[in-house]
Structures are given as structure tokens and as C-alpha cells.
CSV table of C-alpha atoms in Angstrom, one decimal:
chain,number,residue,atom,x,y,z
A,18,MET,CA,-49.5,48.4,23.2
A,19,ALA,CA,-50.6,45.4,21.2
A,20,HIS,CA,-51.9,42.1,22.5
A,21,PRO,CA,-53.2,43.5,25.9
A,22,GLY,CA,-55.1,40.3,26.6
A,23,ARG,CA,-52.4,37.8,25.9
A,24,VAL,CA,-52.1,35.3,28.8
A,25,ARG,CA,-50.5,32.3,27.1
A,26,PRO,CA,-47.2,31.6,28.8
A,27,ASP,CA,-43.9,31.8,27.0
A,28,ALA,CA,-43.2,28.3,25.6
A,29,CYS,CA,-39.9,28.9,23.8
A,30,PRO,CA,-37.9,25.7,24.5
A,31,GLY,CA,-34.4,25.5,25.9
A,32,VAL,CA,-32.4,22.8,27.5
A,33,PHE,CA,-33.8,23.0,31.0
A,34,ALA,CA,-37.4,23.5,29.7
A,35,THR,CA,-37.7,21.4,26.5
A,36,HIS,CA,-40.6,21.1,24.1
A,37,ASP,CA,-42.5,17.8,24.2
A,38,ALA,CA,-42.6,16.7,20.5
A,39,ALA,CA,-44.0,13.6,19.0
A,40,ASP,CA,-40.5,12.2,18.4
A,41,GLY,CA,-39.3,13.0,21.9
A,42,ALA,CA,-38.1,16.1,23.7
A,43,LEU,CA,-36.7,19.0,21.7
A,44,ALA,CA,-33.9,21.1,23.2
A,45,ARG,CA,-32.8,24.4,21.8
A,46,ILE,CA,-29.2,25.4,22.4
A,47,ARG,CA,-28.5,29.1,22.1
A,48,LEU,CA,-25.2,30.0,20.4
A,49,PRO,CA,-24.0,33.6,20.9
A,50,GLY,CA,-23.5,34.9,17.4
A,51,GLY,CA,-23.8,31.3,16.1
A,52,ARG,CA,-20.2,30.5,17.0
A,53,VAL,CA,-19.2,26.9,17.7
A,54,ARG,CA,-15.6,25.9,18.6
A,55,ALA,CA,-14.3,22.6,17.3
A,56,ASP,CA,-14.4,21.0,20.7
A,57,GLN,CA,-18.0,22.2,21.2
A,58,ALA,CA,-18.9,20.8,17.8
A,59,GLU,CA,-17.6,17.4,19.0
A,60,VAL,CA,-19.8,17.6,22.2
A,61,LEU,CA,-22.9,18.6,20.1
A,62,ALA,CA,-22.3,15.8,17.7
A,63,SER,CA,-21.9,13.2,20.5
A,64,CYS,CA,-25.1,14.5,22.2
A,65,ALA,CA,-27.0,14.1,19.0
A,66,GLU,CA,-25.7,10.6,18.4
A,67,GLU,CA,-26.0,9.3,22.0
A,68,LEU,CA,-29.0,11.2,23.3
A,69,GLY,CA,-31.0,12.3,20.3
A,70,ASP,CA,-31.9,11.5,16.7
A,71,GLY,CA,-28.4,11.6,15.3
A,72,SER,CA,-28.6,15.1,13.7
A,73,VAL,CA,-28.4,18.7,14.7
A,74,HIS,CA,-31.2,21.0,13.4
A,75,LEU,CA,-30.4,24.6,12.5
A,76,THR,CA,-32.8,27.4,13.4
A,77,SER,CA,-33.6,30.8,11.8
A,78,ARG,CA,-31.8,32.5,14.7
A,79,GLY,CA,-28.5,30.9,14.3
A,80,ASN,CA,-29.0,28.3,17.0
A,81,ILE,CA,-29.1,24.5,17.1
A,82,GLN,CA,-31.9,22.1,18.2
A,83,LEU,CA,-31.5,18.5,19.2
A,84,ARG,CA,-34.6,16.2,18.7
A,85,GLY,CA,-35.6,12.8,19.8
A,86,LEU,CA,-34.3,13.3,23.4
A,87,SER,CA,-35.5,11.6,26.5
A,88,ARG,CA,-37.6,13.7,28.8
A,89,ASP,CA,-34.8,13.6,31.4
A,90,THR,CA,-32.3,16.1,30.0
A,91,GLY,CA,-30.0,16.1,33.0
A,92,GLU,CA,-27.1,14.4,31.2
A,93,LEU,CA,-27.5,16.7,28.2
A,94,ALA,CA,-27.4,19.8,30.4
A,95,ALA,CA,-24.3,18.5,32.1
A,96,ARG,CA,-22.4,17.8,28.9
A,97,LEU,CA,-23.4,21.2,27.4
A,98,THR,CA,-22.4,23.1,30.5
A,99,SER,CA,-19.0,21.4,30.7
A,100,ALA,CA,-18.5,22.5,27.0
A,101,GLY,CA,-19.4,26.1,27.7
A,102,LEU,CA,-22.6,25.8,25.7
A,103,LEU,CA,-24.9,26.6,28.7
A,104,PRO,CA,-24.6,29.6,31.0
A,105,ALA,CA,-23.0,28.9,34.3
A,106,PRO,CA,-23.5,30.0,37.0
A,107,ALA,CA,-26.7,31.7,35.6
A,108,PRO,CA,-29.0,29.0,34.2
A,109,ALA,CA,-32.0,31.3,34.7
A,110,HIS,CA,-30.8,33.3,31.7
A,111,GLU,CA,-30.6,30.3,29.4
A,112,ARG,CA,-33.6,31.0,27.2
A,113,VAL,CA,-32.9,34.7,26.9
A,114,ARG,CA,-29.5,34.3,25.3
A,115,ASN,CA,-30.7,35.1,21.8
A,116,TYR,CA,-27.9,37.0,20.1
A,117,LEU,CA,-27.3,37.5,16.4
A,118,ALA,CA,-24.0,38.8,15.1
A,119,SER,CA,-22.9,39.3,11.5
A,120,PRO,CA,-21.6,35.8,10.6
A,121,LEU,CA,-18.7,36.9,8.5
A,122,SER,CA,-17.5,39.5,10.9
A,123,GLY,CA,-13.8,39.4,11.4
A,124,LEU,CA,-13.4,37.1,8.4
A,125,THR,CA,-14.3,39.3,5.5
A,126,GLY,CA,-15.9,42.7,5.1
A,127,GLY,CA,-17.7,44.7,7.7
A,128,LEU,CA,-16.7,47.9,9.5
A,129,VAL,CA,-15.9,46.4,12.9
A,130,ASP,CA,-15.3,42.9,14.3
A,131,VAL,CA,-18.1,42.0,16.6
A,132,ARG,CA,-17.0,38.4,17.4
A,133,ASP,CA,-15.7,39.2,20.9
A,134,THR,CA,-18.4,41.7,21.5
A,135,VAL,CA,-21.2,39.2,21.3
A,136,PHE,CA,-19.6,37.2,24.2
A,137,GLU,CA,-19.2,40.4,26.1
A,138,LEU,CA,-23.0,41.0,25.6
A,139,ASP,CA,-23.8,37.5,26.8
A,140,ARG,CA,-21.8,38.1,30.0
A,141,ALA,CA,-23.5,41.5,30.6
A,142,VAL,CA,-27.0,40.0,30.2
A,143,ARG,CA,-26.2,37.2,32.5
A,144,ALA,CA,-24.9,39.6,35.1
A,145,ARG,CA,-28.3,41.3,35.4
A,146,PRO,CA,-30.7,39.0,37.2
A,147,GLU,CA,-33.8,41.0,36.1
A,148,LEU,CA,-33.0,40.2,32.4
A,149,ALA,CA,-33.8,36.6,33.0
A,150,ALA,CA,-37.5,37.8,32.8
A,151,LEU,CA,-37.1,38.7,29.1
A,152,PRO,CA,-39.4,36.7,26.8
A,153,GLY,CA,-37.7,33.7,25.1
A,154,ARG,CA,-38.3,35.4,21.7
A,155,PHE,CA,-36.6,38.7,22.5
A,156,LEU,CA,-33.6,39.1,20.2
A,157,PHE,CA,-30.4,41.1,20.5
A,158,ALA,CA,-28.2,41.8,17.4
A,159,LEU,CA,-24.8,43.2,16.7
A,160,ASP,CA,-24.4,44.2,13.1
A,161,ASP,CA,-20.9,45.0,11.8
A,162,GLY,CA,-22.2,47.5,9.3
A,163,ARG,CA,-23.1,45.3,6.4
A,164,GLY,CA,-26.8,45.3,7.4
A,165,ASP,CA,-27.3,41.5,7.5
A,166,VAL,CA,-28.7,41.1,11.0
A,167,SER,CA,-30.2,44.5,11.7
A,168,GLY,CA,-33.7,43.8,10.3
A,169,GLU,CA,-37.0,44.1,12.1
A,170,ASP,CA,-36.7,40.6,13.7
A,171,ALA,CA,-34.0,42.0,16.0
A,172,ASP,CA,-35.7,43.7,19.0
A,173,VAL,CA,-32.6,45.7,19.9
A,174,CYS,CA,-29.6,46.1,17.6
A,175,TRP,CA,-26.4,48.0,17.5
A,176,ARG,CA,-25.3,48.6,13.9
A,177,ALA,CA,-21.9,50.0,12.9
A,178,LEU,CA,-22.0,53.2,10.9
A,179,ASP,CA,-18.2,53.5,10.7
A,180,SER,CA,-15.2,52.0,12.5
A,181,SER,CA,-16.0,53.7,15.8
A,182,THR,CA,-19.7,54.5,16.0
A,183,GLY,CA,-23.0,52.8,15.5
A,184,ALA,CA,-26.8,53.3,15.5
A,185,VAL,CA,-29.2,51.8,18.1
A,186,LEU,CA,-32.2,50.2,16.4
A,187,LEU,CA,-35.5,49.0,17.8
A,188,ALA,CA,-37.3,46.4,15.7
A,189,GLY,CA,-35.2,47.4,12.7
A,190,ARG,CA,-35.9,51.2,13.0
A,191,ASP,CA,-33.4,53.9,13.8
A,192,THR,CA,-33.9,55.4,17.3
A,193,GLY,CA,-31.5,58.3,16.3
A,194,GLU,CA,-29.2,57.3,19.2
A,195,ARG,CA,-25.5,57.1,18.2
A,196,VAL,CA,-23.3,55.0,20.4
A,197,PRO,CA,-19.5,54.3,20.2
A,198,PHE,CA,-18.5,50.7,19.5
A,199,ALA,CA,-17.1,50.5,23.0
A,200,GLY,CA,-20.6,51.3,24.4
A,201,ALA,CA,-22.6,48.9,22.3
A,202,VAL,CA,-23.1,46.3,25.0
A,203,ASP,CA,-24.2,48.9,27.6
A,204,ALA,CA,-26.7,50.4,25.1
A,205,LEU,CA,-28.3,47.0,24.3
A,206,VAL,CA,-28.6,46.0,27.9
A,207,ARG,CA,-30.1,49.4,28.7
A,208,LYS,CA,-32.7,49.0,25.9
A,209,ALA,CA,-33.5,45.5,27.2
A,210,LEU,CA,-34.1,46.8,30.7
A,211,TRP,CA,-36.3,49.5,29.2
A,212,PHE,CA,-38.4,46.9,27.4
A,213,LEU,CA,-39.0,45.0,30.6
A,214,GLU,CA,-40.4,48.3,32.1
A,215,VAL,CA,-42.8,49.1,29.3
A,216,ARG,CA,-43.6,45.7,27.8
A,217,GLY,CA,-46.9,45.0,29.6
A,218,SER,CA,-47.9,41.7,27.9
A,219,ALA,CA,-45.8,42.2,24.7
A,220,TRP,CA,-43.3,39.6,23.7
A,221,ARG,CA,-41.5,41.7,21.1
A,222,VAL,CA,-40.5,45.3,20.6
A,223,ARG,CA,-42.5,45.5,17.4
A,224,GLU,CA,-45.7,45.0,19.4
A,225,LEU,CA,-45.2,48.3,21.2
A,226,ASP,CA,-46.7,51.5,19.9
A,227,LEU,CA,-43.5,53.4,19.3
A,228,ARG,CA,-42.6,56.4,17.1
A,229,LEU,CA,-39.3,55.7,15.6
A,230,GLY,CA,-37.2,56.7,12.6
A,231,GLU,CA,-36.7,55.0,9.3
A,232,ARG,CA,-35.5,51.5,8.6
A,233,LEU,CA,-31.8,51.3,7.6
A,234,PRO,CA,-31.1,49.5,4.4
A,235,THR,CA,-30.5,45.8,4.9
A,236,SER,CA,-28.5,43.2,3.0
A,237,PRO,CA,-29.4,39.6,2.1
A,238,GLY,CA,-28.0,36.7,4.1
A,239,VAL,CA,-24.6,35.3,3.8
A,240,PRO,CA,-24.2,33.9,0.2
A,241,ILE,CA,-23.6,30.2,-0.3
A,242,GLY,CA,-20.2,29.3,-1.7
A,243,PRO,CA,-16.5,29.9,-1.1
A,244,PHE,CA,-15.2,33.3,0.0
A,245,THR,CA,-11.8,34.9,0.4
A,246,ARG,CA,-11.0,36.1,3.8
A,247,ASP,CA,-9.4,39.5,4.5
A,248,ASP,CA,-6.2,37.6,5.5
A,249,GLY,CA,-6.1,35.9,2.1
A,250,ARG,CA,-7.2,32.5,3.2
A,251,THR,CA,-10.3,30.7,2.0
A,252,GLY,CA,-13.5,29.8,3.7
A,253,VAL,CA,-16.8,28.5,2.6
A,254,VAL,CA,-20.5,28.9,3.4
A,255,GLY,CA,-22.8,25.9,2.9
A,256,ALA,CA,-26.3,24.8,3.8
A,257,PRO,CA,-27.5,21.4,5.0
A,258,VAL,CA,-30.6,20.2,3.2
A,259,LEU,CA,-33.6,21.4,5.1
A,260,GLY,CA,-31.3,22.7,7.9
A,261,GLN,CA,-30.6,19.2,9.2
A,262,LEU,CA,-26.9,18.2,9.6
A,263,ALA,CA,-25.8,14.7,10.5
A,264,ALA,CA,-23.8,14.6,13.7
A,265,ALA,CA,-20.8,13.0,12.0
A,266,ASP,CA,-20.7,15.9,9.5
A,267,LEU,CA,-20.8,18.5,12.2
A,268,ARG,CA,-17.9,16.7,13.9
A,269,ALA,CA,-15.9,16.7,10.6
A,270,LEU,CA,-16.6,20.4,10.1
A,271,GLY,CA,-15.1,21.4,13.4
A,272,GLU,CA,-15.2,25.2,14.1
A,273,VAL,CA,-18.3,26.8,12.4
A,274,VAL,CA,-20.5,29.8,12.6
A,275,VAL,CA,-24.2,28.9,12.4
A,276,THR,CA,-26.1,31.7,10.5
A,277,PRO,CA,-29.7,32.9,10.8
A,278,TRP,CA,-30.4,31.5,7.3
A,279,ARG,CA,-29.9,27.9,8.3
A,280,SER,CA,-26.4,27.8,6.7
A,281,VAL,CA,-23.0,27.3,8.2
A,282,VAL,CA,-19.8,29.3,7.8
A,283,VAL,CA,-16.7,27.2,7.7
A,284,PRO,CA,-13.9,29.7,8.4
A,285,LEU,CA,-11.0,27.7,7.0
A,286,GLY,CA,-10.9,25.5,3.9
A,287,LEU,CA,-13.3,24.3,1.3
A,288,ASP,CA,-14.1,20.8,2.8
A,289,ALA,CA,-17.7,21.0,3.9
A,290,PRO,CA,-19.2,17.5,4.4
A,291,GLY,CA,-23.0,17.5,4.6
A,292,LEU,CA,-23.3,21.0,3.2
A,293,VAL,CA,-24.5,22.3,-0.2
A,294,THR,CA,-21.9,24.8,-1.3
A,295,ASP,CA,-23.0,25.4,-4.9
A,296,PRO,CA,-25.1,28.7,-5.0
A,297,ALA,CA,-26.8,27.4,-8.2
A,298,ALA,CA,-28.0,24.2,-6.7
A,299,PRO,CA,-31.8,23.7,-7.2
A,300,GLY,CA,-34.0,23.8,-4.2
A,301,LEU,CA,-31.4,25.7,-2.1
A,302,GLY,CA,-34.1,28.1,-1.0
A,303,ILE,CA,-36.5,25.5,0.3
A,304,SER,CA,-37.1,25.1,4.0
A,305,ALA,CA,-39.6,23.1,6.0
A,306,CYS,CA,-40.9,22.5,9.5
A,307,ILE,CA,-40.3,19.1,11.0
A,308,GLY,CA,-43.7,17.7,9.9
A,309,ARG,CA,-44.7,14.1,10.4
A,310,PRO,CA,-43.8,12.0,12.2
A,311,GLY,CA,-41.9,14.4,14.5
A,312,CYS,CA,-44.9,16.7,15.1
A,313,ALA,CA,-48.3,15.4,16.0
A,314,LYS,CA,-50.0,18.6,14.7
A,315,SER,CA,-48.6,18.3,11.2
A,316,ARG,CA,-51.0,17.2,8.4
A,317,ALA,CA,-48.2,15.8,6.2
A,318,ASP,CA,-44.7,14.6,5.9
A,319,VAL,CA,-43.7,18.0,4.7
A,320,ARG,CA,-39.9,17.2,4.6
A,321,ALA,CA,-40.5,14.3,2.2
A,322,ASP,CA,-42.6,16.6,0.0
A,323,ALA,CA,-40.1,19.4,0.2
A,324,ARG,CA,-37.3,17.0,-0.9
A,325,ALA,CA,-39.4,15.8,-3.8
A,326,MET,CA,-39.9,19.4,-4.9
A,327,MET,CA,-36.3,20.5,-4.7
A,328,PRO,CA,-35.2,19.5,-8.3
A,329,ARG,CA,-38.0,21.7,-9.7
A,330,VAL,CA,-37.3,24.8,-7.7
A,331,PRO,CA,-34.5,27.0,-9.2
A,332,ALA,CA,-31.9,28.6,-6.9
A,333,GLY,CA,-33.0,32.0,-5.6
A,334,VAL,CA,-36.6,31.0,-5.0
A,335,ARG,CA,-37.6,30.9,-1.3
A,336,MET,CA,-40.2,28.4,-0.4
A,337,HIS,CA,-41.3,27.1,3.0
A,338,PHE,CA,-43.3,23.9,3.7
A,339,SER,CA,-45.5,23.9,6.8
A,340,GLY,CA,-47.5,21.1,8.3
A,341,CYS,CA,-50.1,23.4,10.0
A,342,GLU,CA,-51.0,27.0,10.4
A,343,ARG,CA,-48.3,27.7,13.0
A,344,ARG,CA,-45.8,27.6,10.1
A,345,CYS,CA,-42.9,26.9,12.4
A,346,GLY,CA,-39.4,27.9,11.1
A,347,ARG,CA,-40.7,30.0,8.3
A,348,PRO,CA,-38.1,32.5,6.9
A,349,HIS,CA,-38.3,36.2,7.6
A,350,GLU,CA,-37.8,37.2,4.0
A,351,PRO,CA,-40.5,37.0,1.3
A,352,HIS,CA,-41.2,33.4,0.3
A,353,VAL,CA,-43.7,31.0,-1.3
A,354,ASP,CA,-46.0,29.6,1.5
A,355,MET,CA,-46.6,25.9,1.1
A,356,LEU,CA,-49.2,25.0,3.8
A,357,ALA,CA,-50.2,21.3,4.0
A,358,GLY,CA,-53.8,20.9,3.0
A,359,SER,CA,-53.9,24.1,0.9
A,360,GLU,CA,-54.6,24.1,-2.8
A,361,GLU,CA,-51.2,25.5,-3.5
A,362,TYR,CA,-49.6,22.7,-1.5
A,363,GLN,CA,-51.6,20.0,-3.4
A,364,LYS,CA,-50.6,21.5,-6.7
A,365,GLY,CA,-46.9,21.8,-5.8
A,366,THR,CA,-46.5,18.3,-4.4
A,367,ALA,CA,-48.7,16.4,-6.9
């Protein structure tokens, strides 16, 4: 088992345990499958405007962060709980509610519709008190068969193989176990309980010394631009610049699905304020950590540098700007690493 001497505590932020950033407290709000109802979008927007910095920040796990908060997050927790965005009555599970689900499931493509199943999984996890001890980085995934969320970053995943059966994966590798769609939730909960038994000091399944099968083929993230739903209606996928969306734009979007690629699925219509919806837009593949002044450890205002770089970076090129060696928010797929202070960074931003 890897990292046998690790003693550093799990510092993944939530709402009840925020991260103390240079610009105030940072709260991470877990969204099962990235799904946000219109009324919940209104609450998130109001919290960002009245309690935070006026924006919602998308994460690489399909969640949302609020920044610039006061250290007392009691009001934030109350608002989010009333909107169904925090687990009640099981707040101990808040930071372990990390669930990916294929963002276009039930809208277009896929072998099964996992939209309701991800909420069933959330209820099952919260019903097991012992699962509150999972690390805050442990990640569940429900893949509807297209292979978009079943990669190695998911610790445990059920991936549809046809309309009735799926494979159970650990860290993106096939365990050989085949489980009916109706048993997907039970299988994932069982694997999470197993991880708690064997984890030692490991935070992720990939840190364990396991003999598993092959990786199943994966597909790239949800493409930017309009799409035709299976019911004939039209939706659109767009990305806010550097994953930061103004509260007013979120409110105007209404119901959305936040993806693990810092983009947003708007299920109905083409109106997408605050989002880039042209797949050929330059700089679309650029991301960045918060940088200065939001982070005291950053060596540069990486967001300003990233914005200046965007017109020169063609669509399809993945590039991530980091203010320090922690490289917060870096994408999982191959990308150009722009580390502040490095020679490459100086050349790129000159």
C-alpha cells in the first residue's frame, strides 16, 4: 500500500469546514451528478452575491465553490440546507458526497439514464454512518455507457455495458464484476465499505497495490456547443471563462448540469449568458488556479496571465496556469503545464 507514512489530515473543504484563503473563506458545495435545479441556482446565486465574491467557481469534479466568504458560514449552511444542497439530517457525510454522473445522461445518448440513480446513491451513502469516514477526495461515478466519467480519477464506478448490466471499476480498471443496473448503488456502496477496511493511510483507490483488469476505453468530455436531445428539443453546453460564472448569469441559466470539465449543460434552449458556446473559440482549453490575490501561496496573478494568453491558444489545446507547485485545479487529461516562475511560463506570458 502506498504512502504508509502519511499523517497529514484530510483538508478537502466543504461548507462546515471551509478553506481559509487569502480572499476569505472558500466553501465547496457538492452537487450529486452536477445537477442544479432552477430554484437551487437562485439560492447559489444569492449566496454568491450576498455572502461571497459575486461568482460561482466550477471545479474539476462537477461541483461549485464560493469564495470571499466570512469565516462564519452558519448563514450559508442554513440557506444551502433549505435548498436541498446540503445533506440533512446527515451533515457528517457532507464532504464525502463526491458523485460524478454522465452529464448528458437522459438527454442524449447513453445506454441507461443515471440521473435518478445518482440521488439514490447519495441517499445510500448517507444512510451508512461509517461512510462518513471516507476521505474527502474519494470519488464515486455512474457512467451511462459512453465512457465519459469512468476514468482513473473515479475510485469506484459502475459503467453500463448495455441497457441492463454494467461493469464495476476501481480506479478506472475493470474488476471483472458484472452488476445489473438495479444493483449499481449497492455495488458502489459495498466497494466504498471495502476501501475503508483496507485503505490504511491511503486516500485513493489508485494508491492501493491491487491486481485488476484492463482499463475500459474512455471518451472525451462533453463537447462545447448546441446538441439535439433524444426528444428532439435543443440544449447547449458552454464554458465560463476560467470556470468562473457571475451569479447573475447562473440565475439566468436556471436548471443546469455542472460537468467535470468546468462546463455547464443547459438542458433546454440556446440562451447561455456568461458561457462560451463556440467550440472553435480560442483559449477554450485554458484553465487556471485562483492565483493572486486570492491565494497567498501563488507567485503570480495567473488568471490575468491566462486571459492574456487566450487569443493565442487555438481551440483543442489544453493548458493550465498554476501559481505554485500544488497546481490546484489542474485537468486530468494531458495538458501544457504553465507553472508560475518556470521558464515556460515566462516565455508564454511575455
